[in-house]
C-alpha cells in the first residue's frame, strides 16, 4: 500500500473488529439491576419471616395509653326512692298489682297508681312484664327497675313526666331476690373497663 497507508518495516497493522462497547455496558447494567433486585427480594422474604425491624421496634416501645377516671366512665343512675312506679296487672290473677306494689315499696321505690292494665295491654303482655315510660327513662329509670324484674320488655311513649309504668305480664312469678337485684344494680353502676390492649 502506498501513500497514507504505506507499510514500512516488518510490522503489519492488525485488523480488529470494532468493539461492541454498547452491548458490554448494557450487559453490566442488567447484571447490576438483577443483583439489586435479588438482594431486595431476599430482604423482603427475611422481613416476612422475622417480623421486620420496624415491628420489633414497635413492639419494644411502650404504648402511651389514655387514662380515664372511674367517675367519668361509671354510669350515674337514679336511686329507687326517686323512681315513681305505676303498677298495672295485665294478667287474669287478681290482687297481683297490689302485692307487687307492696314489694317494690319495701325495696325503696315510690309507688304511684296501682290498678288493672288498660285495655291496650290487658292480657296482651306475654312475658314477665313491660316497662313503659318517656324517652329519658330508657337510660335512667328502666335499668334500675329492670334489676327487680329481669326479662321485662322496655318501651317508650310520649309522656313528659318522669314516672314509669310496670305492666305485669302473664309469665310473672316473682321479683328477683333483693340480693340478686343489688348485685345487678352494682354491675350497672360499675365503671366499664377501657377498650384497650394496654
Coordinates of N, CA and C in Angstrom, one line a residue:
X1 N 0.9 -1.2 0.0 CA 0.0 0.0 0.0 C 0.9 1.2 0.0
X2 N 0.5 2.2 -0.6 CA 1.3 3.4 -0.7 C 0.6 4.6 -0.1
X3 N 1.3 5.7 -0.1 CA 0.7 6.9 0.3 C 0.5 7.0 1.8
X4 N -0.7 7.3 2.1 CA -1.0 7.5 3.6 C -1.0 6.1 4.3
X5 N -1.3 5.1 3.6 CA -1.4 3.8 4.3 C -0.2 2.9 3.9
X6 N 0.9 3.5 3.7 CA 2.1 2.8 3.3 C 2.7 2.0 4.5
X7 N 3.0 0.8 4.2 CA 3.5 -0.1 5.2 C 5.1 0.0 5.2
X8 N 5.6 0.2 6.3 CA 7.1 0.3 6.4 C 7.6 -0.8 7.4
X9 N 8.7 -1.3 7.2 CA 9.2 -2.3 8.2 C 8.6 -3.6 8.1
X10 N 8.8 -4.4 9.1 CA 8.2 -5.8 9.1 C 6.9 -5.9 9.9
X11 N 6.4 -4.8 10.4 CA 5.2 -4.8 11.2 C 4.0 -4.5 10.3
X12 N 3.0 -5.3 10.4 CA 1.8 -5.1 9.6 C 0.6 -4.7 10.6
X13 N -0.2 -3.8 10.1 CA -1.3 -3.5 11.0 C -2.3 -4.6 11.2
X14 N -2.7 -4.8 12.5 CA -3.7 -5.9 12.8 C -5.1 -5.4 12.6
X15 N -5.9 -6.0 11.9 CA -7.2 -5.6 11.6 C -8.1 -6.2 12.7
X16 N -8.7 -5.3 13.5 CA -9.6 -5.8 14.6 C -11.0 -5.4 14.3
X17 N -11.9 -6.3 14.9 CA -13.3 -5.9 14.8 C -13.6 -4.8 15.7
X18 N -14.5 -3.9 15.4 CA -14.9 -2.9 16.3 C -15.5 -3.4 17.6
X19 N -15.1 -2.9 18.7 CA -15.6 -3.4 20.0 C -17.0 -3.0 20.2
X20 N -17.8 -3.9 20.7 CA -19.2 -3.6 21.0 C -19.4 -3.1 22.4
X21 N -18.9 -1.9 22.6 CA -19.0 -1.3 23.9 C -20.4 -1.1 24.4
X22 N -21.3 -0.8 23.5 CA -22.7 -0.6 24.0 C -23.3 -1.9 24.5
X23 N -23.0 -3.0 23.9 CA -23.5 -4.3 24.5 C -22.9 -4.6 25.8
X24 N -21.6 -4.3 25.9 CA -21.0 -4.6 27.2 C -21.5 -3.7 28.3
X25 N -21.8 -2.4 28.1 CA -22.4 -1.6 29.1 C -23.8 -2.0 29.4
X26 N -24.6 -2.4 28.5 CA -25.9 -2.9 28.7 C -25.9 -4.2 29.6
X27 N -25.0 -5.1 29.3 CA -24.9 -6.3 30.0 C -24.5 -6.1 31.4
X28 N -23.5 -5.2 31.7 CA -23.1 -4.9 33.0 C -24.3 -4.2 33.8
X29 N -25.0 -3.3 33.2 CA -26.1 -2.6 33.8 C -27.2 -3.6 34.2
X30 N -27.5 -4.5 33.2 CA -28.5 -5.5 33.5 C -28.1 -6.4 34.7
X31 N -26.8 -6.8 34.7 CA -26.4 -7.7 35.8 C -26.5 -7.0 37.2
X32 N -26.1 -5.7 37.2 CA -26.2 -4.9 38.5 C -27.7 -4.8 38.9
X33 N -28.6 -4.5 38.0 CA -30.0 -4.4 38.3 C -30.6 -5.8 38.8
X34 N -30.2 -6.8 38.1 CA -30.6 -8.2 38.6 C -30.1 -8.5 40.0
X35 N -28.9 -8.2 40.2 CA -28.4 -8.5 41.6 C -29.1 -7.6 42.6
X36 N -29.3 -6.3 42.3 CA -30.0 -5.5 43.2 C -31.4 -6.0 43.5
X37 N -32.2 -6.4 42.5 CA -33.5 -6.9 42.7 C -33.5 -8.2 43.5
X38 N -32.5 -9.1 43.3 CA -32.4 -10.3 44.0 C -32.1 -10.0 45.5
X39 N -31.2 -9.0 45.8 CA -30.9 -8.7 47.2 C -32.1 -8.1 47.9
X40 N -32.9 -7.2 47.2 CA -34.1 -6.6 47.8 C -35.1 -7.7 48.1
X41 N -35.3 -8.6 47.1 CA -36.3 -9.7 47.3 C -35.9 -10.5 48.5
X42 N -34.6 -10.8 48.7 CA -34.1 -11.6 49.8 C -34.4 -10.9 51.1
X43 N -34.2 -9.6 51.2 CA -34.5 -8.8 52.4 C -36.0 -8.8 52.7
X44 N -36.8 -8.8 51.7 CA -38.3 -8.8 51.9 C -38.7 -10.1 52.5
X45 N -38.2 -11.2 52.0 CA -38.5 -12.5 52.5 C -38.1 -12.7 53.9
X46 N -36.8 -12.2 54.2 CA -36.3 -12.2 55.6 C -37.2 -11.5 56.5
X47 N -37.7 -10.3 56.1 CA -38.6 -9.4 56.9 C -39.9 -10.1 57.2
X48 N -40.4 -10.8 56.2 CA -41.7 -11.5 56.4 C -41.6 -12.6 57.4
X49 N -40.5 -13.4 57.4 CA -40.3 -14.5 58.4 C -39.8 -14.1 59.7
X50 N -39.2 -12.9 59.8 CA -38.6 -12.5 61.1 C -39.5 -11.4 61.8
X51 N -40.4 -10.9 61.1 CA -41.2 -9.8 61.6 C -40.7 -8.4 61.3
X52 N -39.5 -8.3 60.8 CA -39.0 -7.0 60.4 C -38.6 -6.2 61.6
X53 N -37.6 -5.3 61.4 CA -37.1 -4.4 62.5 C -38.2 -3.5 63.0
X54 N -39.0 -3.0 62.0 CA -40.0 -1.9 62.4 C -41.0 -2.5 63.3
X55 N -41.4 -3.7 63.1 CA -42.4 -4.3 64.0 C -41.8 -4.6 65.3
X56 N -40.5 -5.1 65.3 CA -39.9 -5.4 66.6 C -39.7 -4.2 67.4
X57 N -39.3 -3.1 66.7 CA -39.1 -1.8 67.5 C -40.4 -1.3 68.0
X58 N -41.5 -1.5 67.2 CA -42.8 -1.0 67.7 C -43.3 -1.8 68.9
X59 N -43.0 -3.2 68.9 CA -43.4 -4.0 70.0 C -42.5 -3.7 71.2
X60 N -41.3 -3.2 71.0 CA -40.4 -2.9 72.2 C -40.8 -1.6 72.8
X61 N -41.3 -0.7 72.0 CA -41.7 0.6 72.5 C -42.9 0.5 73.4
X62 N -43.0 1.1 74.6 CA -44.2 1.1 75.4 C -45.2 2.0 74.8
X63 N -46.5 1.6 74.8 CA -47.5 2.4 74.2 C -48.1 3.4 75.3
X64 N -48.4 4.6 74.8 CA -49.0 5.5 75.7 C -50.5 5.3 75.7
X65 N -51.0 4.9 76.9 CA -52.4 4.6 76.9 C -53.2 5.7 77.5
X66 N -54.4 6.1 77.0 CA -55.2 7.1 77.6 C -55.7 6.7 78.9
X67 N -55.7 7.6 79.9 CA -56.2 7.3 81.2 C -57.6 7.9 81.3
X68 N -58.5 7.1 81.8 CA -59.8 7.6 82.1 C -60.2 7.4 83.5
X69 N -60.7 8.4 84.1 CA -61.1 8.4 85.5 C -62.3 7.5 85.7
X70 N -62.5 6.9 86.8 CA -63.6 6.0 87.1 C -64.9 6.8 87.1
X71 N -64.8 8.1 87.6 CA -66.0 8.9 87.7 C -66.6 9.2 86.4
X72 N -65.8 9.3 85.3 CA -66.4 9.6 84.0 C -66.9 8.4 83.3
X73 N -66.4 7.2 83.6 CA -66.9 6.1 82.9 C -68.0 5.3 83.6
X74 N -68.2 5.6 84.9 CA -69.2 5.0 85.7 C -70.6 5.6 85.3
X75 N -71.6 4.8 85.3 CA -73.0 5.3 85.0 C -73.5 5.8 86.3
X76 N -74.3 6.9 86.1 CA -75.0 7.5 87.2 C -76.4 7.3 87.0
X77 N -77.0 6.4 87.8 CA -78.4 6.0 87.7 C -79.2 6.6 88.9
X78 N -80.5 6.8 88.7 CA -81.3 7.4 89.8 C -81.5 6.3 90.9
X79 N -81.6 6.8 92.1 CA -81.9 5.9 93.3 C -83.4 5.4 93.2
X80 N -83.7 4.2 93.7 CA -85.1 3.7 93.6 C -86.1 4.7 94.3
X81 N -85.6 5.5 95.3 CA -86.6 6.4 96.0 C -87.1 7.5 95.1
X82 N -86.4 7.8 94.1 CA -86.8 8.9 93.2 C -87.5 8.4 91.9
X83 N -87.7 7.1 91.9 CA -88.4 6.5 90.7 C -89.8 6.2 91.1
X84 N -90.8 6.9 90.5 CA -92.2 6.7 90.7 C -92.7 5.6 89.8
X85 N -93.2 4.5 90.3 CA -93.7 3.4 89.5 C -95.2 3.2 89.6
X86 N -95.8 3.2 88.5 CA -97.3 2.9 88.4 C -97.4 1.4 88.1
X87 N -98.1 0.6 88.8 CA -98.2 -0.8 88.6 C -99.5 -1.2 88.1
X88 N -99.5 -1.9 87.0 CA -100.8 -2.4 86.4 C -100.7 -3.9 86.2
X89 N -101.8 -4.6 86.4 CA -101.9 -6.0 86.3 C -102.6 -6.3 85.0
X90 N -101.8 -7.0 84.1 CA -102.3 -7.4 82.8 C -102.6 -8.9 82.8
X91 N -102.7 -9.6 83.9 CA -103.0 -11.0 84.0 C -104.4 -11.2 84.5
X92 N -104.9 -12.5 84.4 CA -106.2 -12.8 85.0 C -106.2 -12.9 86.5
X93 N -105.0 -13.0 87.1 CA -104.9 -13.2 88.6 C -105.2 -11.9 89.3
X94 N -106.1 -11.9 90.2 CA -106.5 -10.7 90.9 C -105.5 -10.4 92.1
X95 N -105.4 -9.1 92.4 CA -104.6 -8.7 93.5 C -103.1 -8.7 93.3
X96 N -102.6 -9.0 92.0 CA -101.2 -9.1 91.7 C -100.5 -7.7 91.7
X97 N -101.2 -6.7 91.2 CA -100.7 -5.4 91.2 C -100.5 -4.8 92.6
X98 N -101.4 -5.1 93.5 CA -101.3 -4.6 94.9 C -100.1 -5.3 95.6
X99 N -100.0 -6.6 95.4 CA -98.8 -7.3 96.0 C -97.5 -6.9 95.5
X100 N -97.5 -6.6 94.1 CA -96.2 -6.1 93.5 C -95.9 -4.7 94.0
X101 N -96.9 -3.9 94.2 CA -96.6 -2.6 94.7 C -96.1 -2.6 96.2
X102 N -96.6 -3.5 97.0 CA -96.1 -3.6 98.4 C -94.7 -4.1 98.4
X103 N -94.3 -5.0 97.5 CA -92.9 -5.5 97.5 C -92.0 -4.4 97.0
X104 N -92.3 -3.7 95.9 CA -91.4 -2.7 95.4 C -91.3 -1.5 96.4
X105 N -92.4 -1.2 97.2 CA -92.3 -0.2 98.2 C -91.3 -0.6 99.3
X106 N -91.3 -1.9 99.6 CA -90.3 -2.3 100.6 C -88.9 -2.2 100.1
X107 N -88.7 -2.3 98.8 CA -87.4 -2.2 98.2 C -87.0 -0.7 97.9
X108 N -87.8 0.2 98.3 CA -87.4 1.6 98.2 C -88.0 2.4 97.1
X109 N -88.8 1.8 96.2 CA -89.4 2.6 95.1 C -90.6 3.4 95.6
X110 N -90.8 4.5 94.9 CA -92.0 5.3 95.1 C -93.1 4.7 94.3
X111 N -94.3 4.5 94.9 CA -95.4 3.9 94.2 C -96.4 4.9 93.8
X112 N -96.9 4.8 92.6 CA -97.9 5.7 92.1 C -99.2 5.0 92.0
X113 N -99.8 4.9 90.8 CA -101.1 4.3 90.6 C -101.0 2.7 90.7
X114 N -102.0 2.1 91.2 CA -102.0 0.6 91.3 C -103.4 0.2 90.8
X115 N -103.4 -0.5 89.6 CA -104.7 -0.8 89.0 C -104.6 -2.0 88.0
X116 N -105.7 -2.3 87.4 CA -105.6 -3.3 86.3 C -105.1 -2.6 85.1
X117 N -104.5 -3.3 84.2 CA -103.9 -2.7 83.0 C -105.0 -2.2 82.0
X118 N -104.7 -1.1 81.3 CA -105.7 -0.6 80.4 C -105.9 -1.6 79.3
X119 N -107.0 -1.4 78.5 CA -107.5 -2.4 77.5 C -106.4 -2.6 76.5
X120 N -105.5 -1.6 76.2 CA -104.5 -1.8 75.2 C -103.5 -2.9 75.6
X121 N -103.3 -3.1 76.9 CA -102.3 -4.1 77.4 C -102.9 -5.2 78.2
X122 N -104.2 -5.2 78.5 CA -104.8 -6.2 79.3 C -104.7 -7.6 78.7
X123 N -104.1 -8.5 79.4 CA -103.8 -9.9 78.8 C -103.1 -9.9 77.5
X124 N -102.3 -8.9 77.2 CA -101.6 -8.8 76.0 C -100.1 -8.6 76.2
X125 N -99.6 -8.9 77.4 CA -98.2 -8.9 77.7 C -97.8 -10.3 78.0
X126 N -97.2 -11.0 77.1 CA -96.9 -12.4 77.2 C -95.7 -12.8 78.1
X127 N -94.8 -11.8 78.3 CA -93.6 -12.1 79.1 C -93.9 -11.9 80.6
X128 N -92.8 -11.6 81.3 CA -92.9 -11.4 82.8 C -93.4 -10.0 83.0
X129 N -93.2 -9.1 82.1 CA -93.7 -7.7 82.3 C -93.2 -6.8 81.3
X130 N -93.7 -5.5 81.4 CA -93.3 -4.5 80.4 C -93.1 -3.2 81.2
X131 N -92.0 -2.5 80.9 CA -91.7 -1.2 81.5 C -92.0 -0.2 80.4
X132 N -92.8 0.8 80.8 CA -93.3 1.8 79.9 C -93.1 3.2 80.4
X133 N -92.4 4.0 79.7 CA -92.1 5.4 80.2 C -91.6 6.3 79.1
X134 N -91.3 7.5 79.5 CA -90.8 8.5 78.5 C -89.4 8.1 78.0
X135 N -88.9 8.8 76.9 CA -87.6 8.5 76.3 C -86.5 8.6 77.3
X136 N -86.5 9.5 78.3 CA -85.4 9.6 79.2 C -85.3 8.4 80.1
X137 N -86.4 7.7 80.3 CA -86.4 6.5 81.2 C -85.5 5.4 80.7
X138 N -85.2 5.3 79.4 CA -84.5 4.2 78.8 C -83.1 4.1 79.4
X139 N -82.4 5.2 79.6 CA -81.1 5.1 80.2 C -81.1 5.6 81.7
X140 N -82.2 5.7 82.3 CA -82.3 6.1 83.7 C -83.1 5.1 84.6
X141 N -84.4 5.3 84.6 CA -85.3 4.5 85.5 C -85.4 3.0 85.0
X142 N -85.5 2.8 83.7 CA -85.7 1.4 83.2 C -84.6 0.5 83.7
X143 N -83.3 0.8 83.6 CA -82.3 -0.2 84.0 C -82.4 -0.5 85.5
X144 N -82.8 0.5 86.3 CA -82.9 0.3 87.8 C -84.0 -0.6 88.1
X145 N -85.2 -0.4 87.5 CA -86.3 -1.2 87.8 C -86.2 -2.6 87.2
X146 N -85.5 -2.7 86.1 CA -85.2 -4.0 85.4 C -84.4 -4.9 86.2
X147 N -83.6 -4.4 87.2 CA -82.9 -5.3 88.1 C -83.8 -6.1 89.0
X148 N -85.0 -5.6 89.2 CA -86.0 -6.3 90.0 C -86.8 -7.3 89.2
X149 N -86.9 -7.1 87.9 CA -87.7 -8.0 87.1 C -86.9 -8.2 85.8
X150 N -85.9 -9.1 85.8 CA -85.2 -9.4 84.6 C -86.1 -10.0 83.5
X151 N -85.8 -9.7 82.3 CA -86.6 -10.2 81.1 C -87.8 -9.3 80.8
X152 N -88.0 -8.3 81.5 CA -89.2 -7.4 81.2 C -88.8 -6.6 79.9
X153 N -89.8 -6.5 79.0 CA -89.5 -5.7 77.8 C -89.6 -4.2 78.2
X154 N -88.9 -3.4 77.4 CA -88.9 -1.9 77.7 C -89.5 -1.2 76.4
X155 N -90.3 -0.2 76.7 CA -91.0 0.5 75.6 C -91.2 2.0 76.0
X156 N -90.9 2.9 75.1 CA -91.1 4.3 75.4 C -92.4 4.8 74.8
X157 N -92.9 5.9 75.4 CA -94.1 6.6 74.9 C -93.8 8.1 74.9
X158 N -94.8 8.9 74.7 CA -94.6 10.3 74.5 C -94.8 11.1 75.8
X159 N -94.9 10.5 76.9 CA -95.1 11.2 78.2 C -94.0 12.1 78.5
X160 N -94.3 13.2 79.2 CA -93.3 14.2 79.6 C -92.9 14.0 81.1
X161 N -93.7 13.3 81.8 CA -93.4 13.1 83.2 C -92.3 12.0 83.4
X162 N -91.8 12.0 84.7 CA -90.7 11.1 85.0 C -91.2 9.7 85.5
X163 N -92.5 9.6 85.7 CA -93.0 8.3 86.3 C -92.9 7.2 85.2
X164 N -92.8 6.0 85.6 CA -92.8 4.9 84.7 C -93.9 3.8 85.1
X165 N -94.3 3.0 84.1 CA -95.4 2.0 84.4 C -94.7 0.7 84.4
X166 N -95.1 -0.2 85.3 CA -94.7 -1.6 85.3 C -96.0 -2.4 85.0
X167 N -96.1 -2.9 83.8 CA -97.3 -3.7 83.5 C -96.9 -5.2 83.6
X168 N -97.6 -5.8 84.6 CA -97.2 -7.2 84.9 C -97.8 -8.2 83.9
X169 N -96.9 -9.0 83.3 CA -97.3 -9.9 82.2 C -97.7 -11.3 82.8
X170 N -98.2 -12.1 81.8 CA -98.8 -13.4 82.2 C -97.7 -14.4 82.8
X171 N -96.4 -14.2 82.4 CA -95.4 -15.2 82.9 C -94.8 -14.7 84.2
X172 N -95.3 -13.6 84.8 CA -94.7 -13.1 86.1 C -94.9 -14.1 87.2
X173 N -93.8 -14.4 87.9 CA -93.9 -15.3 89.1 C -93.5 -14.5 90.4
X174 N -92.4 -13.9 90.3 CA -91.9 -13.1 91.4 C -90.8 -12.2 91.0
X175 N -90.5 -11.2 91.8 CA -89.3 -10.3 91.5 C -88.0 -11.0 91.9
X176 N -86.9 -10.5 91.4 CA -85.6 -11.0 91.8 C -85.5 -10.9 93.3
X177 N -84.6 -11.7 93.9 CA -84.3 -11.6 95.3 C -83.6 -10.3 95.5
X178 N -83.8 -9.7 96.7 CA -83.1 -8.4 96.9 C -81.6 -8.4 96.7
X179 N -81.0 -9.6 97.1 CA -79.5 -9.7 96.9 C -79.2 -9.7 95.4
X180 N -79.9 -10.5 94.6 CA -79.7 -10.5 93.1 C -79.9 -9.2 92.5
X181 N -80.9 -8.5 92.9 CA -81.2 -7.2 92.4 C -80.1 -6.2 92.7
X182 N -79.6 -6.3 94.0 CA -78.5 -5.4 94.4 C -77.2 -5.6 93.6
X183 N -76.9 -6.9 93.3 CA -75.8 -7.3 92.6 C -75.9 -6.8 91.1
X184 N -77.1 -6.9 90.5 CA -77.3 -6.4 89.2 C -77.1 -4.9 89.1
X185 N -77.6 -4.2 90.1 CA -77.5 -2.8 90.1 C -76.1 -2.3 90.3
X186 N -75.3 -3.0 91.1 CA -73.9 -2.7 91.3 C -73.1 -2.9 90.0
X187 N -73.5 -3.9 89.2 CA -72.8 -4.2 87.9 C -73.2 -3.1 86.9
X188 N -74.4 -2.5 87.0 CA -74.8 -1.4 86.1 C -74.0 -0.1 86.4
X189 N -73.8 0.1 87.7 CA -73.1 1.4 88.0 C -71.6 1.3 88.0
X190 N -71.0 0.1 88.0 CA -69.6 0.0 88.0 C -69.0 0.5 86.7
X191 N -67.8 1.1 86.8 CA -67.2 1.6 85.5 C -66.8 0.5 84.6
X192 N -67.0 0.7 83.3 CA -66.7 -0.3 82.4 C -65.2 -0.2 82.1
X193 N -64.5 -1.4 81.8 CA -63.1 -1.3 81.5 C -62.8 -0.7 80.2
X194 N -61.7 0.0 80.1 CA -61.4 0.7 78.9 C -61.1 -0.3 77.8
X195 N -61.6 0.0 76.5 CA -61.4 -1.0 75.4 C -60.0 -0.8 74.8
X196 N -59.0 -1.2 75.6 CA -57.7 -1.0 75.1 C -56.9 -2.2 75.4
X197 N -55.8 -2.5 74.7 CA -55.0 -3.7 74.9 C -53.8 -3.3 75.7
X198 N -53.8 -2.2 76.4 CA -52.6 -1.8 77.2 C -52.5 -2.6 78.4

